[in-house]
Short mmCIF file of C-alpha atoms in Angstrom, two decimals:
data_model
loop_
_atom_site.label_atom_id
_atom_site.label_comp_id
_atom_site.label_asym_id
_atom_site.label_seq_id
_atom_site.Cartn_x
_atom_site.Cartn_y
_atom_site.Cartn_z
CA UNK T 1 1.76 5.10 -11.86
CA UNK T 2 4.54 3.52 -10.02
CA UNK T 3 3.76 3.04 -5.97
CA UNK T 4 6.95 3.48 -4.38
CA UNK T 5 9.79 4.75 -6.70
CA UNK T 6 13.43 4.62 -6.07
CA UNK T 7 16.39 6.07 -7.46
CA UNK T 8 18.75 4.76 -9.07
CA UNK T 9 18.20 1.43 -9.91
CA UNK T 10 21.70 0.89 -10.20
CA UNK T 11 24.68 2.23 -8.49
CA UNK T 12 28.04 1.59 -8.71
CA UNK T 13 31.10 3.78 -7.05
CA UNK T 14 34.28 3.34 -5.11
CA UNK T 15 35.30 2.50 -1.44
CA UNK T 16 35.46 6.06 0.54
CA UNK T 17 32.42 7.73 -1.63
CA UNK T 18 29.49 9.15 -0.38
CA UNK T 19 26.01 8.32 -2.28
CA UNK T 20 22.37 8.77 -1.61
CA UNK T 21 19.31 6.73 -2.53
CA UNK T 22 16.09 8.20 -3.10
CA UNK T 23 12.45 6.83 -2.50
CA UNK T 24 9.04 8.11 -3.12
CA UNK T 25 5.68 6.83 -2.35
CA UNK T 26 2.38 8.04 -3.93
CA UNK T 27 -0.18 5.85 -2.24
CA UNK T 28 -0.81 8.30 0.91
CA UNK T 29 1.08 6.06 3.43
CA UNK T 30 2.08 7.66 6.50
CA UNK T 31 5.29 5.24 7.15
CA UNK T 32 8.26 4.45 5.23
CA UNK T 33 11.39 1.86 5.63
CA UNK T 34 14.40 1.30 4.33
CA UNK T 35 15.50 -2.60 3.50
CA UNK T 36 18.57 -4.30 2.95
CA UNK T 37 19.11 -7.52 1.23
CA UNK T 38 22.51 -9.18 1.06
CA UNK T 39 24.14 -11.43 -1.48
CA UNK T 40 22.19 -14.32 0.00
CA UNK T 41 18.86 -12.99 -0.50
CA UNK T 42 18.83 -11.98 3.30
CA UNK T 43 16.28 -9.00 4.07
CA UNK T 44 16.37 -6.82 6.67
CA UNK T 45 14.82 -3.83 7.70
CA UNK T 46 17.39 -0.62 8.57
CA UNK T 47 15.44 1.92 9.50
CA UNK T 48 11.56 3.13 9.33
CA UNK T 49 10.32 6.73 9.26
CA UNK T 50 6.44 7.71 10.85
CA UNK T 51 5.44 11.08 9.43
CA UNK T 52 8.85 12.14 8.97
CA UNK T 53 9.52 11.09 12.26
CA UNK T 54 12.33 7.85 12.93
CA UNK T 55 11.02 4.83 14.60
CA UNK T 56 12.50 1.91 14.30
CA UNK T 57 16.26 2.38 13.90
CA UNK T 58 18.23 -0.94 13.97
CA UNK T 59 22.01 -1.69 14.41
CA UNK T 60 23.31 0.04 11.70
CA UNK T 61 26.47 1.78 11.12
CA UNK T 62 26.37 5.50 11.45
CA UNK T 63 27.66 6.13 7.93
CA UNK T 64 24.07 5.19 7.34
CA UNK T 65 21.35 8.21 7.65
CA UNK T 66 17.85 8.11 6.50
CA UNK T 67 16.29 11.53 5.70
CA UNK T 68 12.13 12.57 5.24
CA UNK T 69 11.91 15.51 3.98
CA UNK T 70 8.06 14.51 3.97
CA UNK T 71 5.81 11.59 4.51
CA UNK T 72 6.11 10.81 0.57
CA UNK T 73 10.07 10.64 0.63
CA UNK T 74 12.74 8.50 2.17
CA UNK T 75 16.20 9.13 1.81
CA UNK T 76 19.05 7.06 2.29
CA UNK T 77 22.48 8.44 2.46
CA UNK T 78 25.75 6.61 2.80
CA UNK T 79 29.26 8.26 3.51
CA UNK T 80 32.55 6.35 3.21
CA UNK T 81 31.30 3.86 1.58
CA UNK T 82 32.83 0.19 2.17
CA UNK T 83 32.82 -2.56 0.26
CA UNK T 84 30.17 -4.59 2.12
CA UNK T 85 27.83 -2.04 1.49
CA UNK T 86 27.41 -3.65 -1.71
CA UNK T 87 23.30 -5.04 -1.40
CA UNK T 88 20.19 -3.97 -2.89
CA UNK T 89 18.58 -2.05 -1.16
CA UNK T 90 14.44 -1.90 -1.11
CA UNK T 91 12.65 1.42 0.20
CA UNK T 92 8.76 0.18 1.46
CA UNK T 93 5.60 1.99 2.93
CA UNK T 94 2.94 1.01 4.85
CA UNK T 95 -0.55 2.89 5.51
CA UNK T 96 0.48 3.75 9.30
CA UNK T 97 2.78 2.20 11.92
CA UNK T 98 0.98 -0.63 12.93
CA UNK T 99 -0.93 1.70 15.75
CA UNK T 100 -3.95 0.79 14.43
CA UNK T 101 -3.51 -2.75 13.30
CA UNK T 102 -0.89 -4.49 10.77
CA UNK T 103 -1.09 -3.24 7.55
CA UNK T 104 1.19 -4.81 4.70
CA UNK T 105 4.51 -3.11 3.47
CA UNK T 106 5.08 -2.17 -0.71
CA UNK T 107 8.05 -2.70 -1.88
CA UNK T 108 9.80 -0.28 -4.73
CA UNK T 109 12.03 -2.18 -7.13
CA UNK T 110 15.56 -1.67 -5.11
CA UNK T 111 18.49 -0.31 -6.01
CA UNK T 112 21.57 -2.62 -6.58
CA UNK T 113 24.12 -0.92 -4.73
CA UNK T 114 28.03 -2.18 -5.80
CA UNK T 115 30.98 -0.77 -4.27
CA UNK T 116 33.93 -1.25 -5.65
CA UNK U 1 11.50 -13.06 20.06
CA UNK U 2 10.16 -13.50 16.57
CA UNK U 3 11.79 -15.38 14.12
CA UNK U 4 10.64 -17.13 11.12
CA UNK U 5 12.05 -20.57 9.22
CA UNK U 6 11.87 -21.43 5.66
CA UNK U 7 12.67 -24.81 5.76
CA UNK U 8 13.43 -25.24 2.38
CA UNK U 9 16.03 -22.94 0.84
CA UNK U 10 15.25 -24.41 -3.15
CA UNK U 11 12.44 -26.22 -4.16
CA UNK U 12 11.70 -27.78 -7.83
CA UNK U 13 8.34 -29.11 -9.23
CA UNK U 14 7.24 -29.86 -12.83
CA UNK U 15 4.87 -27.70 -14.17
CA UNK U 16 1.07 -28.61 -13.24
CA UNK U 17 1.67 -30.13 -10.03
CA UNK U 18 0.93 -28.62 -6.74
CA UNK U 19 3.78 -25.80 -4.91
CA UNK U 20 4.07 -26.69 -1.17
CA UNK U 21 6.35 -24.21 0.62
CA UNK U 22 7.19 -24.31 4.19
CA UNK U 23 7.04 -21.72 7.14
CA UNK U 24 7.54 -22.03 10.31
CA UNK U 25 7.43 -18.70 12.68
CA UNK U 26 8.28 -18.02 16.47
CA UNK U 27 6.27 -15.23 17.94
CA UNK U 28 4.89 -14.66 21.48
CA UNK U 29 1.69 -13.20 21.29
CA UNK U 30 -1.02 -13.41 17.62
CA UNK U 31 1.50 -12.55 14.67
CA UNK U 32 0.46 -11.69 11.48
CA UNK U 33 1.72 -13.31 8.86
CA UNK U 34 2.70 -12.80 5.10
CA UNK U 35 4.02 -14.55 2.11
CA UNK U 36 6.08 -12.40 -0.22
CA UNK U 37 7.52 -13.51 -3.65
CA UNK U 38 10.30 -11.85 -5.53
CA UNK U 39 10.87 -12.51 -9.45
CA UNK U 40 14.32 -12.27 -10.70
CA UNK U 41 15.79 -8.81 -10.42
CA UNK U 42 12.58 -7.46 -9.71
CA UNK U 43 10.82 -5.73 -5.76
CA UNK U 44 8.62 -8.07 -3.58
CA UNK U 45 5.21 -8.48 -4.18
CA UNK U 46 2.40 -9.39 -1.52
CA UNK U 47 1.50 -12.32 -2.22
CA UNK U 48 -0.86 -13.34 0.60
CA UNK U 49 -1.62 -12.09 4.28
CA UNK U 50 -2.90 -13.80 8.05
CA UNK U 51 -4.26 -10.63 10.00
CA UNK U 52 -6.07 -13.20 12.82
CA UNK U 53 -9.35 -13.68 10.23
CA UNK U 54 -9.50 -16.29 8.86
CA UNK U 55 -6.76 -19.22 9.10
CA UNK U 56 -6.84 -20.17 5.35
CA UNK U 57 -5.62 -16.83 3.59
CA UNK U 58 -6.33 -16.87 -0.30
CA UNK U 59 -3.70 -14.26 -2.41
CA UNK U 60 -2.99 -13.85 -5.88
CA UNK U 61 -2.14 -16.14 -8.25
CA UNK U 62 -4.08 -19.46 -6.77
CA UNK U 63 -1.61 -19.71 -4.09
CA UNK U 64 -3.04 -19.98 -0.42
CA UNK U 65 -1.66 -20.40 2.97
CA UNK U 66 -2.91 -22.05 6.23
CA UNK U 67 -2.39 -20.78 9.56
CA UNK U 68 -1.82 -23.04 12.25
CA UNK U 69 -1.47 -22.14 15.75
CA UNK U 70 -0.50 -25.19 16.85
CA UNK U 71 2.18 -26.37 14.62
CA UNK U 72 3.19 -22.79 14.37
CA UNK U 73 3.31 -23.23 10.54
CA UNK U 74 2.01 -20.87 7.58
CA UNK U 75 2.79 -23.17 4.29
CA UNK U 76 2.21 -21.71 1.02
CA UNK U 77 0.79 -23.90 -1.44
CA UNK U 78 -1.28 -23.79 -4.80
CA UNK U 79 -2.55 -27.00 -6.66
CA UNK U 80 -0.96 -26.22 -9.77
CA UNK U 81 2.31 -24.68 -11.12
CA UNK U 82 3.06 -22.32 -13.77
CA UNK U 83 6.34 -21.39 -15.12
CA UNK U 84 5.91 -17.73 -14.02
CA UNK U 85 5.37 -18.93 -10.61
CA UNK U 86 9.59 -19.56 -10.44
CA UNK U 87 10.98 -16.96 -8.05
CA UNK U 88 12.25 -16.41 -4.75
CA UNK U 89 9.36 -16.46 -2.12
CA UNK U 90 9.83 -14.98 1.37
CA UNK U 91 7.55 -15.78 4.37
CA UNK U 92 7.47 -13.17 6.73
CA UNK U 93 6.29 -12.38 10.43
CA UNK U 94 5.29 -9.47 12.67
CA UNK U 95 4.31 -9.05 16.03
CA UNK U 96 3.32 -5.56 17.10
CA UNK U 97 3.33 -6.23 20.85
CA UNK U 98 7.09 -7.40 20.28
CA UNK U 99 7.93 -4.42 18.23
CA UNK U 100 6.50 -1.48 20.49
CA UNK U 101 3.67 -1.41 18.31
CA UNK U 102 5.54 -1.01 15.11
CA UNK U 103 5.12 -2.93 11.82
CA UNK U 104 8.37 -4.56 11.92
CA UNK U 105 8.87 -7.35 9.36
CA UNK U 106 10.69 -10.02 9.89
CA UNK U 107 11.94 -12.10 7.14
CA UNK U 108 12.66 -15.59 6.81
CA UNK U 109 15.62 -16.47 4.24
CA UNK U 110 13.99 -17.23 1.60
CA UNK U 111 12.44 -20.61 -0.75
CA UNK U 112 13.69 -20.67 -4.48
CA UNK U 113 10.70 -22.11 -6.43
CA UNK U 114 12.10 -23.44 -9.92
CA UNK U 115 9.11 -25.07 -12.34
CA UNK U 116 10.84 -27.42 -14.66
CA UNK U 117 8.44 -27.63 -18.27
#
Protein backbone atom coordinates (compact mmCIF):
# COMPACT_ATOMS: atom_id res chain seq x y z
CA UNK A 1 0.00 0.00 0.00
CA UNK A 2 1.12 3.35 -1.06
CA UNK A 3 2.07 5.84 2.13
CA UNK A 4 1.10 9.13 1.03
CA UNK A 5 -0.90 9.23 -2.29
CA UNK A 6 -1.48 12.15 -4.47
CA UNK A 7 -3.62 13.00 -7.21
CA UNK A 8 -2.96 13.51 -10.24
CA UNK A 9 0.34 12.81 -11.10
CA UNK A 10 0.12 15.00 -13.89
CA UNK A 11 -1.68 18.15 -14.57
CA UNK A 12 -1.76 20.30 -17.24
CA UNK A 13 -4.40 23.40 -17.84
CA UNK A 14 -4.48 27.01 -18.88
CA UNK A 15 -3.57 30.46 -17.31
CA UNK A 16 -6.92 31.73 -15.35
CA UNK A 17 -8.10 27.94 -14.31
CA UNK A 18 -8.78 26.77 -11.10
CA UNK A 19 -7.39 23.10 -10.08
CA UNK A 20 -7.02 21.11 -6.96
CA UNK A 21 -4.47 18.53 -5.82
CA UNK A 22 -5.29 15.83 -3.62
CA UNK A 23 -3.16 13.93 -0.92
CA UNK A 24 -3.75 11.07 1.35
CA UNK A 25 -1.74 9.48 3.99
CA UNK A 26 -2.37 6.00 5.51
CA UNK A 27 0.44 5.69 8.02
CA UNK A 28 -1.58 7.38 11.09
CA UNK A 29 0.42 10.69 10.99
CA UNK A 30 -1.10 13.48 12.67
CA UNK A 31 0.64 16.32 10.34
CA UNK A 32 0.64 16.98 6.77
CA UNK A 33 2.56 19.60 4.29
CA UNK A 34 2.37 20.72 1.17
CA UNK A 35 5.88 21.17 -0.97
CA UNK A 36 6.86 22.98 -3.87
CA UNK A 37 9.76 22.35 -6.07
CA UNK A 38 10.66 24.65 -8.94
CA UNK A 39 12.31 24.08 -12.27
CA UNK A 40 15.65 24.09 -10.48
CA UNK A 41 15.01 21.37 -8.18
CA UNK A 42 14.33 24.05 -5.39
CA UNK A 43 12.01 22.66 -2.45
CA UNK A 44 10.07 24.45 -0.31
CA UNK A 45 7.55 23.90 2.09
CA UNK A 46 3.96 26.01 1.51
CA UNK A 47 1.96 25.16 4.04
CA UNK A 48 1.57 22.32 6.94
CA UNK A 49 -1.69 21.13 8.50
CA UNK A 50 -1.71 19.60 12.53
CA UNK A 51 -4.91 17.61 12.97
CA UNK A 52 -6.68 19.48 10.46
CA UNK A 53 -5.54 22.44 11.98
CA UNK A 54 -2.91 25.09 9.78
CA UNK A 55 0.44 25.69 11.21
CA UNK A 56 2.97 26.71 9.37
CA UNK A 57 1.70 28.91 6.53
CA UNK A 58 4.53 30.57 4.49
CA UNK A 59 4.51 33.49 1.95
CA UNK A 60 2.34 32.24 -0.44
CA UNK A 61 -0.05 33.80 -2.72
CA UNK A 62 -3.64 33.66 -1.66
CA UNK A 63 -4.79 31.90 -4.82
CA UNK A 64 -3.18 29.12 -2.87
CA UNK A 65 -5.54 27.26 -0.11
CA UNK A 66 -4.81 24.07 1.59
CA UNK A 67 -7.89 22.14 2.85
CA UNK A 68 -8.07 18.92 5.71
CA UNK A 69 -11.00 17.60 5.62
CA UNK A 70 -9.22 15.08 8.13
CA UNK A 71 -5.87 14.20 9.49
CA UNK A 72 -5.48 11.58 6.47
CA UNK A 73 -6.13 14.31 3.66
CA UNK A 74 -4.47 17.41 2.37
CA UNK A 75 -5.84 19.42 -0.20
CA UNK A 76 -4.36 21.87 -2.32
CA UNK A 77 -6.41 24.19 -4.36
CA UNK A 78 -5.27 26.80 -6.83
CA UNK A 79 -7.56 29.55 -8.50
CA UNK A 80 -6.39 31.70 -11.43
CA UNK A 81 -3.83 29.87 -12.15
CA UNK A 82 -0.53 31.64 -13.59
CA UNK A 83 2.00 30.46 -15.44
CA UNK A 84 4.68 30.21 -12.72
CA UNK A 85 2.63 27.96 -10.96
CA UNK A 86 4.04 25.46 -13.15
CA UNK A 87 6.27 23.03 -10.31
CA UNK A 88 5.75 19.76 -8.89
CA UNK A 89 4.35 19.79 -6.18
CA UNK A 90 5.06 17.01 -3.18
CA UNK A 91 2.30 16.50 -0.34
CA UNK A 92 4.41 14.90 3.01
CA UNK A 93 3.41 13.70 6.61
CA UNK A 94 5.07 13.41 9.59
CA UNK A 95 4.01 11.38 12.90
CA UNK A 96 3.26 14.79 14.90
CA UNK A 97 4.50 18.39 14.72
CA UNK A 98 7.72 18.16 16.09
CA UNK A 99 6.06 18.74 19.83
CA UNK A 100 7.47 15.82 20.89
CA UNK A 101 10.74 15.58 19.09
CA UNK A 102 11.70 15.63 15.17
CA UNK A 103 10.26 13.03 13.40
CA UNK A 104 11.10 12.60 9.54
CA UNK A 105 8.66 13.80 6.70
CA UNK A 106 7.28 11.03 3.67
CA UNK A 107 7.10 12.22 0.67
CA UNK A 108 4.15 11.10 -2.00
CA UNK A 109 5.35 11.00 -5.59
CA UNK A 110 4.29 14.81 -6.62
CA UNK A 111 2.28 16.01 -9.03
CA UNK A 112 3.85 17.86 -12.08
CA UNK A 113 1.81 20.80 -12.29
CA UNK A 114 2.15 22.75 -16.05
CA UNK A 115 0.28 25.74 -16.81
CA UNK A 116 0.03 26.76 -19.94
CA UNK B 1 18.22 31.52 10.88
CA UNK B 2 18.66 28.08 9.39
CA UNK B 3 19.95 27.54 6.20
CA UNK B 4 21.66 24.70 4.64
CA UNK B 5 24.57 24.55 1.65
CA UNK B 6 25.17 21.88 -0.80
CA UNK B 7 28.31 22.78 -1.99
CA UNK B 8 28.30 20.85 -4.90
CA UNK B 9 25.40 21.28 -7.31
CA UNK B 10 26.67 17.95 -9.75
CA UNK B 11 28.94 15.46 -8.81
CA UNK B 12 30.33 12.40 -11.08
CA UNK B 13 32.21 9.22 -9.91
CA UNK B 14 32.89 5.89 -11.71
CA UNK B 15 31.17 3.13 -10.49
CA UNK B 16 32.91 1.33 -7.35
CA UNK B 17 34.52 4.22 -5.93
CA UNK B 18 33.46 6.01 -2.87
CA UNK B 19 30.27 9.04 -3.09
CA UNK B 20 31.38 12.06 -0.95
CA UNK B 21 28.62 14.70 -0.85
CA UNK B 22 28.83 17.90 0.94
CA UNK B 23 26.57 19.75 3.56
CA UNK B 24 27.02 22.43 5.28
CA UNK B 25 23.98 23.83 7.64
CA UNK B 26 23.44 27.12 9.73
CA UNK B 27 21.25 26.61 12.72
CA UNK B 28 21.27 28.24 16.21
CA UNK B 29 20.48 25.82 18.65
CA UNK B 30 20.96 21.32 18.06
CA UNK B 31 19.37 20.78 14.45
CA UNK B 32 18.49 17.66 13.22
CA UNK B 33 19.60 16.72 10.22
CA UNK B 34 18.61 14.58 7.10
CA UNK B 35 19.80 13.42 3.78
CA UNK B 36 17.10 12.91 1.20
CA UNK B 37 17.61 11.47 -2.37
CA UNK B 38 15.26 11.81 -5.27
CA UNK B 39 15.48 9.37 -8.44
CA UNK B 40 14.44 10.76 -11.68
CA UNK B 41 10.78 11.67 -11.83
CA UNK B 42 10.19 9.92 -8.80
CA UNK B 43 9.18 11.49 -4.53
CA UNK B 44 12.09 11.80 -1.99
CA UNK B 45 13.14 9.10 -0.06
CA UNK B 46 14.82 9.23 3.55
CA UNK B 47 17.81 8.35 3.12
CA UNK B 48 19.51 8.92 6.48
CA UNK B 49 18.74 11.01 9.76
CA UNK B 50 20.98 13.06 12.86
CA UNK B 51 18.32 13.31 15.79
CA UNK B 52 21.42 14.37 18.45
CA UNK B 53 22.36 10.30 18.93
CA UNK B 54 24.83 9.41 17.58
CA UNK B 55 27.14 11.68 15.19
CA UNK B 56 27.79 8.95 12.52
CA UNK B 57 24.14 8.20 11.15
CA UNK B 58 24.02 4.87 9.03
CA UNK B 59 20.76 4.88 6.28
CA UNK B 60 19.94 2.77 3.52
CA UNK B 61 21.81 1.79 0.85
CA UNK B 62 25.57 1.85 2.54
CA UNK B 63 25.51 5.50 2.55
CA UNK B 64 26.36 7.26 5.98
CA UNK B 65 26.75 10.71 7.19
CA UNK B 66 28.87 12.41 9.94
CA UNK B 67 27.79 15.09 12.08
CA UNK B 68 30.09 17.64 13.02
CA UNK B 69 29.42 20.37 15.32
CA UNK B 70 32.28 22.08 14.75
CA UNK B 71 32.70 22.35 11.10
CA UNK B 72 28.98 22.55 10.95
CA UNK B 73 29.09 19.86 8.19
CA UNK B 74 26.81 16.61 7.60
CA UNK B 75 28.64 14.91 4.36
CA UNK B 76 27.07 11.99 2.87
CA UNK B 77 29.31 9.42 1.77
CA UNK B 78 29.36 5.55 0.99
CA UNK B 79 32.61 3.59 -0.02
CA UNK B 80 31.28 2.31 -3.08
CA UNK B 81 28.99 3.40 -6.00
CA UNK B 82 26.32 1.75 -7.83
CA UNK B 83 24.63 2.90 -10.88
CA UNK B 84 21.24 3.11 -9.08
CA UNK B 85 22.79 5.35 -6.65
CA UNK B 86 22.55 8.37 -9.66
CA UNK B 87 19.91 10.85 -8.50
CA UNK B 88 19.37 14.08 -7.06
CA UNK B 89 20.23 14.07 -3.25
CA UNK B 90 18.96 16.83 -0.92
CA UNK B 91 20.45 17.56 2.55
CA UNK B 92 18.11 19.02 4.73
CA UNK B 93 17.88 20.87 8.23
CA UNK B 94 15.43 21.60 11.05
CA UNK B 95 15.48 23.38 14.09
CA UNK B 96 12.37 23.20 16.23
CA UNK B 97 13.32 26.03 18.62
CA UNK B 98 13.64 28.23 15.32
CA UNK B 99 10.39 27.04 13.96
CA UNK B 100 8.00 27.50 17.10
CA UNK B 101 8.34 23.98 17.65
CA UNK B 102 7.31 22.85 14.25
CA UNK B 103 9.02 20.32 11.94
CA UNK B 104 9.94 22.72 9.37
CA UNK B 105 12.35 21.41 6.71
CA UNK B 106 14.62 23.24 5.23
CA UNK B 107 16.17 22.24 2.05
CA UNK B 108 19.40 22.78 0.61
CA UNK B 109 19.44 22.96 -3.40
CA UNK B 110 20.31 19.98 -4.18
CA UNK B 111 23.75 17.50 -5.36
CA UNK B 112 23.25 15.61 -8.78
CA UNK B 113 25.12 12.28 -8.26
CA UNK B 114 25.85 10.77 -11.88
CA UNK B 115 27.87 7.12 -11.73
CA UNK B 116 29.62 6.77 -15.00
CA UNK B 117 30.03 2.52 -15.77
Amino acid sequence: DTAVSQTPKYLVTQMGNDKSIKCEQNLGHDTMYWYKQDSKKFLKIMFSYNNKELIINETVPNRFSPKSPDKAHLNLHINSLELGDSAVYFCASSQDAGTSGTYEQYFGPGTRLTVT
Amino acid sequence: AQSVTQLDSHVSVSEGTPVLLRCNYSSSYSPSLFWYVQHPNKGLQLLLKYTSAATLVKGINGFEAEFKKSETSFHLTKPSAHMSDAAEYFCVVSDRFLSGGYNKLIFGAGTRLAVHP
